[in-house]
Structures are given as structure tokens and as C-alpha cells.
């Protein structure tokens, strides 16, 4: 079996690359990237090719119409935006499953651990780090599940089914990513409960945990504020004066902090969790850019000209 940590890293990086690539193609971006109120109407190909007479142009027009028909069929497969909650149901269920596997040294856990490459095993997480990182991922999933379980107002918007599938795949992968680099420690003979103290946190954990807590708190406040706003209005909360989507910025910080907390001894970051951060950053940068363009169309460029899209000082 291939090394699970390398498979996860490859999945996150390829997914991030695919999101950025699709966003760079205007026709695809208009159809599939933006959704709900942010969606941009797509022109019908019949309007674009009206009056075509030359044989070559007719063939091109026919091919274009065929492609347009296929894109329309794919675009028609939509799911309710409220299905976003499924991500966090999956996240919590995945965390609980792997928590039991870690405590009981279950068969699935052992199978994956024994497939991890020797380099990852030799330079892996401690049991303390596994328990801590798993706990933070579980807390994050529970918080987001609770936030999406009690919305102030329901949304009737839809999203493309691929968004939904990719989100499900991400949270399933995250459930493994938070402990996979601790495979060697988890295979040790001692029971997990007697091998876990959390008494001596590493410097990276001492830095990462406060960032995780602060970013989680700010993100919760942002979500609560957005839920209280009348639909399609410009946010005026102080933190929204500096950012287009501060809740996206906080999400990136949450995953970056997890990459620090889970970093093995001698390493700056946990490679698997860092690639998860890369995917989250790429995905949310695209979403934040889409939101900024929507704000510019609706409220004018001056209204958001002074707001950073997602990374203060850079973008």
C-alpha cells in the first residue's frame, strides 16, 4: 500500500492546483466557481454564433454548442448550499471514528500506520502531539457544526455538486492527516492512555494553540455578525473594514496553527497538515476574490478599495 501521508499530501496539493487552474479559465469560473448571489450569468452560445455562414465557422460553432451543452448539463447538477453542514457532520464523525481507533489501536489505524514510509516514521509526531492535534481538529469540527446547525436565516442558494464532493473528501482526508505522521508512536506497545501526558508542550504548540483559539473566536464572531446582517448588504463590522472576508483569513490561520502544533521534533511544520493549509488557502483565496468582485459590482469599487481580500499587506 502506498504511503498514506504522501497520498494525502498529493491530494491536497493537486486539489489546490485544480481549484486555481479552474478559476483561471473565465468560462469555468463563471459557471462553477461562483455560486448563489456571487454567480455570474453566462451568455448563451446561440447569441455568440448567430449569423455564421462559412463551413469552418459552422463546424466551430457546432463544436462550441456541443461543449456548451455539456457544460450546461454539468452546471445543472446543483445541491442546496445548506448541505455545507454535511462537511462538519463528516468532520465530527471522522474525528470520533479515529479517536476510537487511536484509543483502541484499531485494525484500520494499524493498517494505515504500517503503510507509512520509514522517513515519516523516523521523524514523526509524539503521542502527545497526536492527541492534541486530534483534539483541536475535533473542537473545530464541533464548533462549525453547531454554527451551521442554528442559522439565523436559511439560504435558498445552491452550489455545484463538485464543491460538495470536494468538501466531503477534504474533511475525510483531514481526519487522517491530523495523526498520520505519528504512526510510529501510535504503533508503540504502551497503551495510548498511559503514554499521553500533555505536560510539556513544545514551543510550537505554545505558539500554535493561542493562534488557534484566537482565530476560532474571531471567526465565530464573524459568522455570527454575517448571520445577523440583512441579505445582500455590505458588512461594516470593524474587522470587515480591513478585510473582505476575515472569516476566511481566520480559517487559514486555524489550519496554519494546526500545522505548527503537529510539527514533529526538529521540523518547523507538519508536512501533511501544511498541505491541508495550502488547499484551504487556495480555495478560500478564490472565494474571497469572488466575494470582492461581487461587492465591487453591487456597491462600487470605492466601497471596498481599502479592504484586503484575504492576506493583510499582500492581497
mmCIF file of C-alpha atoms in Angstrom:
data_model
loop_
_atom_site.group_PDB
_atom_site.id
_atom_site.type_symbol
_atom_site.label_atom_id
_atom_site.label_comp_id
_atom_site.label_asym_id
_atom_site.label_seq_id
_atom_site.Cartn_x
_atom_site.Cartn_y
_atom_site.Cartn_z
ATOM 1 C CA UNK A 1 0.000 0.000 0.000
ATOM 2 C CA UNK A 2 1.355 3.485 -0.867
ATOM 3 C CA UNK A 3 2.432 5.765 1.967
ATOM 4 C CA UNK A 4 -0.855 7.350 3.251
ATOM 5 C CA UNK A 5 0.878 10.583 4.265
ATOM 6 C CA UNK A 6 2.236 11.065 0.738
ATOM 7 C CA UNK A 7 -1.173 10.262 -0.758
ATOM 8 C CA UNK A 8 -2.809 12.866 1.472
ATOM 9 C CA UNK A 9 -0.192 15.487 0.645
ATOM 10 C CA UNK A 10 -0.635 14.781 -3.066
ATOM 11 C CA UNK A 11 -4.423 15.032 -2.763
ATOM 12 C CA UNK A 12 -4.264 18.421 -1.029
ATOM 13 C CA UNK A 13 -1.723 19.899 -3.444
ATOM 14 C CA UNK A 14 -3.452 18.601 -6.591
ATOM 15 C CA UNK A 15 -6.820 19.833 -5.303
ATOM 16 C CA UNK A 16 -5.368 23.282 -4.618
ATOM 17 C CA UNK A 17 -3.782 23.375 -8.080
ATOM 18 C CA UNK A 18 -7.043 22.271 -9.723
ATOM 19 C CA UNK A 19 -9.051 24.975 -7.944
ATOM 20 C CA UNK A 20 -6.579 27.667 -9.043
ATOM 21 C CA UNK A 21 -6.456 26.300 -12.597
ATOM 22 C CA UNK A 22 -10.240 26.204 -12.985
ATOM 23 C CA UNK A 23 -10.501 29.700 -11.541
ATOM 24 C CA UNK A 24 -8.068 30.957 -14.202
ATOM 25 C CA UNK A 25 -10.449 29.914 -17.016
ATOM 26 C CA UNK A 26 -13.175 32.600 -17.329
ATOM 27 C CA UNK A 27 -15.895 30.302 -18.720
ATOM 28 C CA UNK A 28 -15.323 27.720 -15.998
ATOM 29 C CA UNK A 29 -15.009 30.345 -13.273
ATOM 30 C CA UNK A 30 -18.319 31.943 -14.231
ATOM 31 C CA UNK A 31 -20.164 28.630 -14.295
ATOM 32 C CA UNK A 32 -18.681 26.599 -11.474
ATOM 33 C CA UNK A 33 -16.576 28.630 -9.049
ATOM 34 C CA UNK A 34 -19.054 31.312 -8.009
ATOM 35 C CA UNK A 35 -22.444 30.282 -6.668
ATOM 36 C CA UNK A 36 -25.511 31.793 -5.030
ATOM 37 C CA UNK A 37 -25.606 35.590 -5.122
ATOM 38 C CA UNK A 38 -21.972 35.637 -6.345
ATOM 39 C CA UNK A 39 -22.815 33.701 -9.533
ATOM 40 C CA UNK A 40 -22.258 35.498 -12.836
ATOM 41 C CA UNK A 41 -24.796 34.990 -15.651
ATOM 42 C CA UNK A 42 -23.327 33.077 -18.608
ATOM 43 C CA UNK A 43 -24.118 34.160 -22.155
ATOM 44 C CA UNK A 44 -25.872 31.661 -24.394
ATOM 45 C CA UNK A 45 -23.700 30.373 -27.214
ATOM 46 C CA UNK A 46 -26.531 30.915 -29.718
ATOM 47 C CA UNK A 47 -26.079 34.662 -29.250
ATOM 48 C CA UNK A 48 -22.344 34.374 -29.823
ATOM 49 C CA UNK A 49 -22.557 32.415 -33.122
ATOM 50 C CA UNK A 50 -25.648 33.966 -34.738
ATOM 51 C CA UNK A 51 -25.167 34.667 -38.416
ATOM 52 C CA UNK A 52 -22.302 32.221 -39.042
ATOM 53 C CA UNK A 53 -22.150 31.133 -42.715
ATOM 54 C CA UNK A 54 -18.677 29.770 -43.554
ATOM 55 C CA UNK A 55 -18.300 25.950 -43.295
ATOM 56 C CA UNK A 56 -15.294 26.177 -40.958
ATOM 57 C CA UNK A 57 -17.101 28.668 -38.769
ATOM 58 C CA UNK A 58 -20.188 26.438 -38.737
ATOM 59 C CA UNK A 59 -18.108 23.458 -37.612
ATOM 60 C CA UNK A 60 -16.520 25.547 -34.877
ATOM 61 C CA UNK A 61 -19.922 26.838 -33.853
ATOM 62 C CA UNK A 62 -21.281 23.286 -33.701
ATOM 63 C CA UNK A 63 -18.342 22.142 -31.565
ATOM 64 C CA UNK A 64 -18.798 25.156 -29.336
ATOM 65 C CA UNK A 65 -22.510 24.399 -28.926
ATOM 66 C CA UNK A 66 -21.709 20.786 -28.052
ATOM 67 C CA UNK A 67 -19.259 21.914 -25.393
ATOM 68 C CA UNK A 68 -21.767 24.477 -24.184
ATOM 69 C CA UNK A 69 -24.433 21.764 -23.905
ATOM 70 C CA UNK A 70 -22.078 19.575 -21.877
ATOM 71 C CA UNK A 71 -21.138 22.449 -19.572
ATOM 72 C CA UNK A 72 -24.807 23.261 -19.063
ATOM 73 C CA UNK A 73 -25.586 19.649 -18.153
ATOM 74 C CA UNK A 74 -22.774 19.614 -15.595
ATOM 75 C CA UNK A 75 -23.785 23.020 -14.301
ATOM 76 C CA UNK A 76 -27.337 21.755 -13.762
ATOM 77 C CA UNK A 77 -26.177 19.273 -11.113
ATOM 78 C CA UNK A 78 -26.592 21.504 -8.079
ATOM 79 C CA UNK A 79 -27.079 20.795 -4.386
ATOM 80 C CA UNK A 80 -28.557 23.109 -1.734
ATOM 81 C CA UNK A 81 -25.998 25.407 -0.132
ATOM 82 C CA UNK A 82 -27.289 24.311 3.276
ATOM 83 C CA UNK A 83 -25.588 20.977 2.559
ATOM 84 C CA UNK A 84 -22.458 22.810 3.649
ATOM 85 C CA UNK A 85 -23.371 21.408 7.061
ATOM 86 C CA UNK A 86 -22.548 17.921 5.778
ATOM 87 C CA UNK A 87 -18.863 18.871 5.820
ATOM 88 C CA UNK A 88 -18.903 19.302 9.573
ATOM 89 C CA UNK A 89 -21.048 16.243 10.206
ATOM 90 C CA UNK A 90 -18.416 14.270 8.296
ATOM 91 C CA UNK A 91 -15.634 16.062 10.178
ATOM 92 C CA UNK A 92 -17.053 15.235 13.619
ATOM 93 C CA UNK A 93 -17.913 11.633 12.697
ATOM 94 C CA UNK A 94 -14.450 11.154 11.220
ATOM 95 C CA UNK A 95 -12.808 12.570 14.355
ATOM 96 C CA UNK A 96 -14.853 10.280 16.595
ATOM 97 C CA UNK A 97 -14.027 7.249 14.461
ATOM 98 C CA UNK A 98 -10.296 7.942 14.505
ATOM 99 C CA UNK A 99 -10.417 8.820 18.194
ATOM 100 C CA UNK A 100 -11.746 5.343 18.938
ATOM 101 C CA UNK A 101 -9.189 3.806 16.584
ATOM 102 C CA UNK A 102 -6.362 5.669 18.337
ATOM 103 C CA UNK A 103 -7.504 4.643 21.816
ATOM 104 C CA UNK A 104 -8.159 1.023 20.865
ATOM 105 C CA UNK A 105 -5.345 0.685 18.328
ATOM 106 C CA UNK A 106 -7.938 -0.455 15.861
ATOM 107 C CA UNK A 107 -7.338 -2.546 12.775
ATOM 108 C CA UNK A 108 -7.833 0.317 10.292
ATOM 109 C CA UNK A 109 -5.416 2.549 12.209
ATOM 110 C CA UNK A 110 -2.744 -0.153 12.373
ATOM 111 C CA UNK A 111 -3.123 -0.938 8.678
ATOM 112 C CA UNK A 112 -2.531 2.708 7.730
ATOM 113 C CA UNK A 113 0.281 3.172 10.253
ATOM 114 C CA UNK A 114 2.188 0.166 8.918
ATOM 115 C CA UNK A 115 1.946 1.619 5.405
ATOM 116 C CA UNK A 116 3.675 4.872 6.356
ATOM 117 C CA UNK A 117 7.175 5.237 4.902
ATOM 118 C CA UNK A 118 10.271 4.839 7.097
ATOM 119 C CA UNK A 119 11.254 8.506 6.779
ATOM 120 C CA UNK A 120 7.912 9.678 8.179
ATOM 121 C CA UNK A 121 8.038 7.088 10.952
ATOM 122 C CA UNK A 122 11.579 8.054 11.976
ATOM 123 C CA UNK A 123 10.726 11.761 12.126
ATOM 124 C CA UNK A 124 7.161 11.627 13.368
ATOM 125 C CA UNK A 125 4.816 13.158 15.904
ATOM 126 C CA UNK A 126 4.707 12.086 19.537
ATOM 127 C CA UNK A 127 1.584 10.532 21.042
ATOM 128 C CA UNK A 128 1.006 13.805 22.921
ATOM 129 C CA UNK A 129 1.021 15.699 19.632
ATOM 130 C CA UNK A 130 -1.364 13.225 18.035
ATOM 131 C CA UNK A 131 -3.860 13.574 20.894
ATOM 132 C CA UNK A 132 -3.526 17.367 20.963
ATOM 133 C CA UNK A 133 -3.895 17.836 17.205
ATOM 134 C CA UNK A 134 -6.793 15.375 17.025
ATOM 135 C CA UNK A 135 -8.495 17.269 19.876
ATOM 136 C CA UNK A 136 -8.127 20.643 18.143
ATOM 137 C CA UNK A 137 -9.460 19.270 14.845
ATOM 138 C CA UNK A 138 -12.403 17.747 16.734
ATOM 139 C CA UNK A 139 -13.143 21.030 18.525
ATOM 140 C CA UNK A 140 -13.030 22.882 15.199
ATOM 141 C CA UNK A 141 -15.463 20.422 13.614
ATOM 142 C CA UNK A 142 -17.897 20.562 16.550
ATOM 143 C CA UNK A 143 -17.855 24.375 16.614
ATOM 144 C CA UNK A 144 -18.577 24.664 12.910
ATOM 145 C CA UNK A 145 -21.281 22.004 13.136
ATOM 146 C CA UNK A 146 -23.014 23.935 15.918
ATOM 147 C CA UNK A 147 -22.704 27.202 13.987
ATOM 148 C CA UNK A 148 -24.314 25.691 10.898
ATOM 149 C CA UNK A 149 -26.991 23.865 12.912
ATOM 150 C CA UNK A 150 -28.594 27.050 14.226
ATOM 151 C CA UNK A 151 -28.636 29.551 11.348
ATOM 152 C CA UNK A 152 -30.450 32.823 11.923
ATOM 153 C CA UNK A 153 -31.851 32.715 8.389
ATOM 154 C CA UNK A 154 -31.944 29.946 5.834
ATOM 155 C CA UNK A 155 -30.356 30.200 2.406
ATOM 156 C CA UNK A 156 -32.029 29.135 -0.824
ATOM 157 C CA UNK A 157 -28.855 29.307 -2.903
ATOM 158 C CA UNK A 158 -27.253 26.265 -4.466
ATOM 159 C CA UNK A 159 -23.713 25.125 -5.135
ATOM 160 C CA UNK A 160 -22.183 22.896 -7.773
ATOM 161 C CA UNK A 161 -22.091 19.252 -6.700
ATOM 162 C CA UNK A 162 -18.308 19.103 -7.188
ATOM 163 C CA UNK A 163 -17.890 21.747 -4.449
ATOM 164 C CA UNK A 164 -19.836 19.466 -2.135
ATOM 165 C CA UNK A 165 -17.896 16.313 -3.082
ATOM 166 C CA UNK A 166 -14.549 18.081 -2.714
ATOM 167 C CA UNK A 167 -15.546 19.358 0.725
ATOM 168 C CA UNK A 168 -16.544 15.859 1.848
ATOM 169 C CA UNK A 169 -13.242 14.462 0.545
ATOM 170 C CA UNK A 170 -11.278 17.204 2.313
ATOM 171 C CA UNK A 171 -12.771 16.526 5.733
ATOM 172 C CA UNK A 172 -12.376 12.776 5.345
ATOM 173 C CA UNK A 173 -8.711 13.351 4.485
ATOM 174 C CA UNK A 174 -8.301 15.799 7.370
ATOM 175 C CA UNK A 175 -9.451 13.146 9.839
ATOM 176 C CA UNK A 176 -6.407 11.044 8.900
ATOM 177 C CA UNK A 177 -3.974 13.911 8.303
ATOM 178 C CA UNK A 178 -4.037 15.103 11.910
ATOM 179 C CA UNK A 179 -2.395 11.893 13.183
ATOM 180 C CA UNK A 180 -0.794 10.050 10.258
ATOM 181 C CA UNK A 181 2.694 11.475 10.881
ATOM 182 C CA UNK A 182 2.555 9.957 14.360
ATOM 183 C CA UNK A 183 2.249 6.420 13.001
ATOM 184 C CA UNK A 184 5.398 5.115 14.694
ATOM 185 C CA UNK A 185 4.373 6.435 18.123
ATOM 186 C CA UNK A 186 0.858 5.035 17.746
ATOM 187 C CA UNK A 187 2.246 1.583 16.999
ATOM 188 C CA UNK A 188 4.244 1.539 20.239
ATOM 189 C CA UNK A 189 3.435 -1.208 22.735
ATOM 190 C CA UNK A 190 2.232 1.036 25.556
ATOM 191 C CA UNK A 191 -1.488 1.864 25.828
ATOM 192 C CA UNK A 192 -2.266 5.314 24.439
ATOM 193 C CA UNK A 193 -3.848 6.487 27.709
ATOM 194 C CA UNK A 194 -0.704 5.737 29.738
ATOM 195 C CA UNK A 195 1.584 7.245 27.116
ATOM 196 C CA UNK A 196 -0.134 10.631 26.999
ATOM 197 C CA UNK A 197 0.699 13.396 29.468
ATOM 198 C CA UNK A 198 0.457 16.731 27.616
ATOM 199 C CA UNK A 199 2.641 18.001 30.463
ATOM 200 C CA UNK A 200 5.423 19.508 28.375
ATOM 201 C CA UNK A 201 4.095 21.383 25.364
ATOM 202 C CA UNK A 202 6.599 22.238 22.654
ATOM 203 C CA UNK A 203 7.353 25.849 21.778
ATOM 204 C CA UNK A 204 5.448 25.368 18.510
ATOM 205 C CA UNK A 205 2.389 24.185 20.443
ATOM 206 C CA UNK A 206 2.681 27.116 22.870
ATOM 207 C CA UNK A 207 2.601 29.449 19.855
ATOM 208 C CA UNK A 208 0.079 27.482 17.796
ATOM 209 C CA UNK A 209 -2.629 26.883 20.406
ATOM 210 C CA UNK A 210 -3.264 30.599 21.191
ATOM 211 C CA UNK A 211 -3.402 31.332 17.450
ATOM 212 C CA UNK A 212 -5.926 28.513 17.028
ATOM 213 C CA UNK A 213 -8.083 29.775 19.920
ATOM 214 C CA UNK A 214 -7.920 33.431 18.843
ATOM 215 C CA UNK A 215 -8.643 32.678 15.181
ATOM 216 C CA UNK A 216 -11.535 30.395 16.159
ATOM 217 C CA UNK A 217 -13.049 33.094 18.370
ATOM 218 C CA UNK A 218 -12.740 35.811 15.731
ATOM 219 C CA UNK A 219 -14.165 33.509 13.071
ATOM 220 C CA UNK A 220 -17.144 32.696 15.282
ATOM 221 C CA UNK A 221 -17.799 36.417 15.808
ATOM 222 C CA UNK A 222 -17.589 36.991 12.036
ATOM 223 C CA UNK A 223 -20.065 34.192 11.335
ATOM 224 C CA UNK A 224 -22.469 35.490 13.995
ATOM 225 C CA UNK A 225 -22.233 39.018 12.580
ATOM 226 C CA UNK A 226 -22.798 37.898 8.978
ATOM 227 C CA UNK A 227 -25.799 35.814 10.053
ATOM 228 C CA UNK A 228 -27.346 38.897 11.670
ATOM 229 C CA UNK A 229 -26.954 41.111 8.581
ATOM 230 C CA UNK A 230 -29.852 41.809 6.217
ATOM 231 C CA UNK A 231 -29.346 39.884 2.992
ATOM 232 C CA UNK A 232 -27.006 41.393 0.372
ATOM 233 C CA UNK A 233 -25.665 44.247 2.498
ATOM 234 C CA UNK A 234 -22.094 45.481 2.889
ATOM 235 C CA UNK A 235 -20.536 44.410 6.226
ATOM 236 C CA UNK A 236 -19.466 47.358 8.392
ATOM 237 C CA UNK A 237 -18.161 45.494 11.443
ATOM 238 C CA UNK A 238 -14.700 46.871 12.423
ATOM 239 C CA UNK A 239 -12.806 43.772 11.283
ATOM 240 C CA UNK A 240 -14.617 43.866 7.926
ATOM 241 C CA UNK A 241 -13.226 47.376 7.429
ATOM 242 C CA UNK A 242 -9.804 45.821 6.871
ATOM 243 C CA UNK A 243 -10.734 42.512 5.207
ATOM 244 C CA UNK A 244 -13.228 41.428 2.587
ATOM 245 C CA UNK A 245 -13.609 38.024 4.240
ATOM 246 C CA UNK A 246 -11.940 37.978 7.681
ATOM 247 C CA UNK A 247 -13.609 34.652 8.475
ATOM 248 C CA UNK A 248 -11.652 33.137 5.570
ATOM 249 C CA UNK A 249 -8.428 34.662 6.874
ATOM 250 C CA UNK A 250 -9.139 33.140 10.290
ATOM 251 C CA UNK A 251 -9.803 29.742 8.701
ATOM 252 C CA UNK A 252 -6.368 29.859 7.094
ATOM 253 C CA UNK A 253 -4.788 30.790 10.432
ATOM 254 C CA UNK A 254 -6.562 27.872 12.117
ATOM 255 C CA UNK A 255 -5.035 25.367 9.700
ATOM 256 C CA UNK A 256 -1.630 27.027 9.814
ATOM 257 C CA UNK A 257 -1.677 26.800 13.615
ATOM 258 C CA UNK A 258 -2.522 23.087 13.363
ATOM 259 C CA UNK A 259 0.484 22.576 11.087
ATOM 260 C CA UNK A 260 2.691 24.142 13.800
ATOM 261 C CA UNK A 261 1.134 22.228 16.694
ATOM 262 C CA UNK A 262 1.557 18.925 14.833
ATOM 263 C CA UNK A 263 5.146 19.591 13.710
ATOM 264 C CA UNK A 264 7.463 16.683 14.621
ATOM 265 C CA UNK A 265 10.616 17.339 16.630
ATOM 266 C CA UNK A 266 13.195 19.148 14.511
ATOM 267 C CA UNK A 267 10.631 20.235 11.897
ATOM 268 C CA UNK A 268 9.038 23.650 11.544
ATOM 269 C CA UNK A 269 5.701 22.296 10.336
ATOM 270 C CA UNK A 270 3.798 19.062 9.888
ATOM 271 C CA UNK A 271 4.007 18.470 6.143
ATOM 272 C CA UNK A 272 0.641 16.754 5.778
ATOM 273 C CA UNK A 273 -1.236 19.388 7.780
ATOM 274 C CA UNK A 274 0.642 22.136 5.953
ATOM 275 C CA UNK A 275 -0.567 20.827 2.596
ATOM 276 C CA UNK A 276 -4.099 20.881 4.039
ATOM 277 C CA UNK A 277 -3.443 24.545 4.885
ATOM 278 C CA UNK A 278 -2.277 25.128 1.288
ATOM 279 C CA UNK A 279 -5.530 23.691 -0.072
ATOM 280 C CA UNK A 280 -7.669 25.734 2.338
ATOM 281 C CA UNK A 281 -5.734 28.903 1.460
ATOM 282 C CA UNK A 282 -6.077 28.362 -2.294
ATOM 283 C CA UNK A 283 -9.781 27.568 -2.070
ATOM 284 C CA UNK A 284 -10.631 30.479 0.223
ATOM 285 C CA UNK A 285 -8.480 32.945 -1.722
ATOM 286 C CA UNK A 286 -10.573 32.146 -4.797
ATOM 287 C CA UNK A 287 -13.790 32.521 -2.773
ATOM 288 C CA UNK A 288 -12.643 35.813 -1.230
ATOM 289 C CA UNK A 289 -11.687 37.181 -4.655
ATOM 290 C CA UNK A 290 -15.133 36.254 -5.973
ATOM 291 C CA UNK A 291 -16.758 37.988 -2.999
ATOM 292 C CA UNK A 292 -14.711 41.151 -3.553
ATOM 293 C CA UNK A 293 -15.732 41.326 -7.211
ATOM 294 C CA UNK A 294 -19.366 40.893 -6.187
ATOM 295 C CA UNK A 295 -19.073 43.717 -3.644
ATOM 296 C CA UNK A 296 -17.486 45.926 -6.317
ATOM 297 C CA UNK A 297 -20.346 45.256 -8.748
ATOM 298 C CA UNK A 298 -23.037 45.852 -6.144
ATOM 299 C CA UNK A 299 -21.590 48.678 -4.036
ATOM 300 C CA UNK A 300 -18.874 50.165 -6.256
ATOM 301 C CA UNK A 301 -15.102 49.731 -6.164
ATOM 302 C CA UNK A 302 -14.591 52.614 -3.734
ATOM 303 C CA UNK A 303 -16.649 50.857 -1.060
ATOM 304 C CA UNK A 304 -14.114 48.033 -0.751
ATOM 305 C CA UNK A 305 -10.964 49.550 -2.256
ATOM 306 C CA UNK A 306 -9.235 49.826 1.139
ATOM 307 C CA UNK A 307 -10.042 46.258 2.227
ATOM 308 C CA UNK A 308 -7.560 43.413 1.877
ATOM 309 C CA UNK A 309 -9.002 40.384 0.111
ATOM 310 C CA UNK A 310 -7.589 37.771 2.489
ATOM 311 C CA UNK A 311 -3.901 38.337 3.398
ATOM 312 C CA UNK A 312 -3.139 41.709 5.039
ATOM 313 C CA UNK A 313 -0.294 43.548 3.359
ATOM 314 C CA UNK A 314 -0.159 41.147 0.415
ATOM 315 C CA UNK A 315 -3.541 40.564 -1.200
#
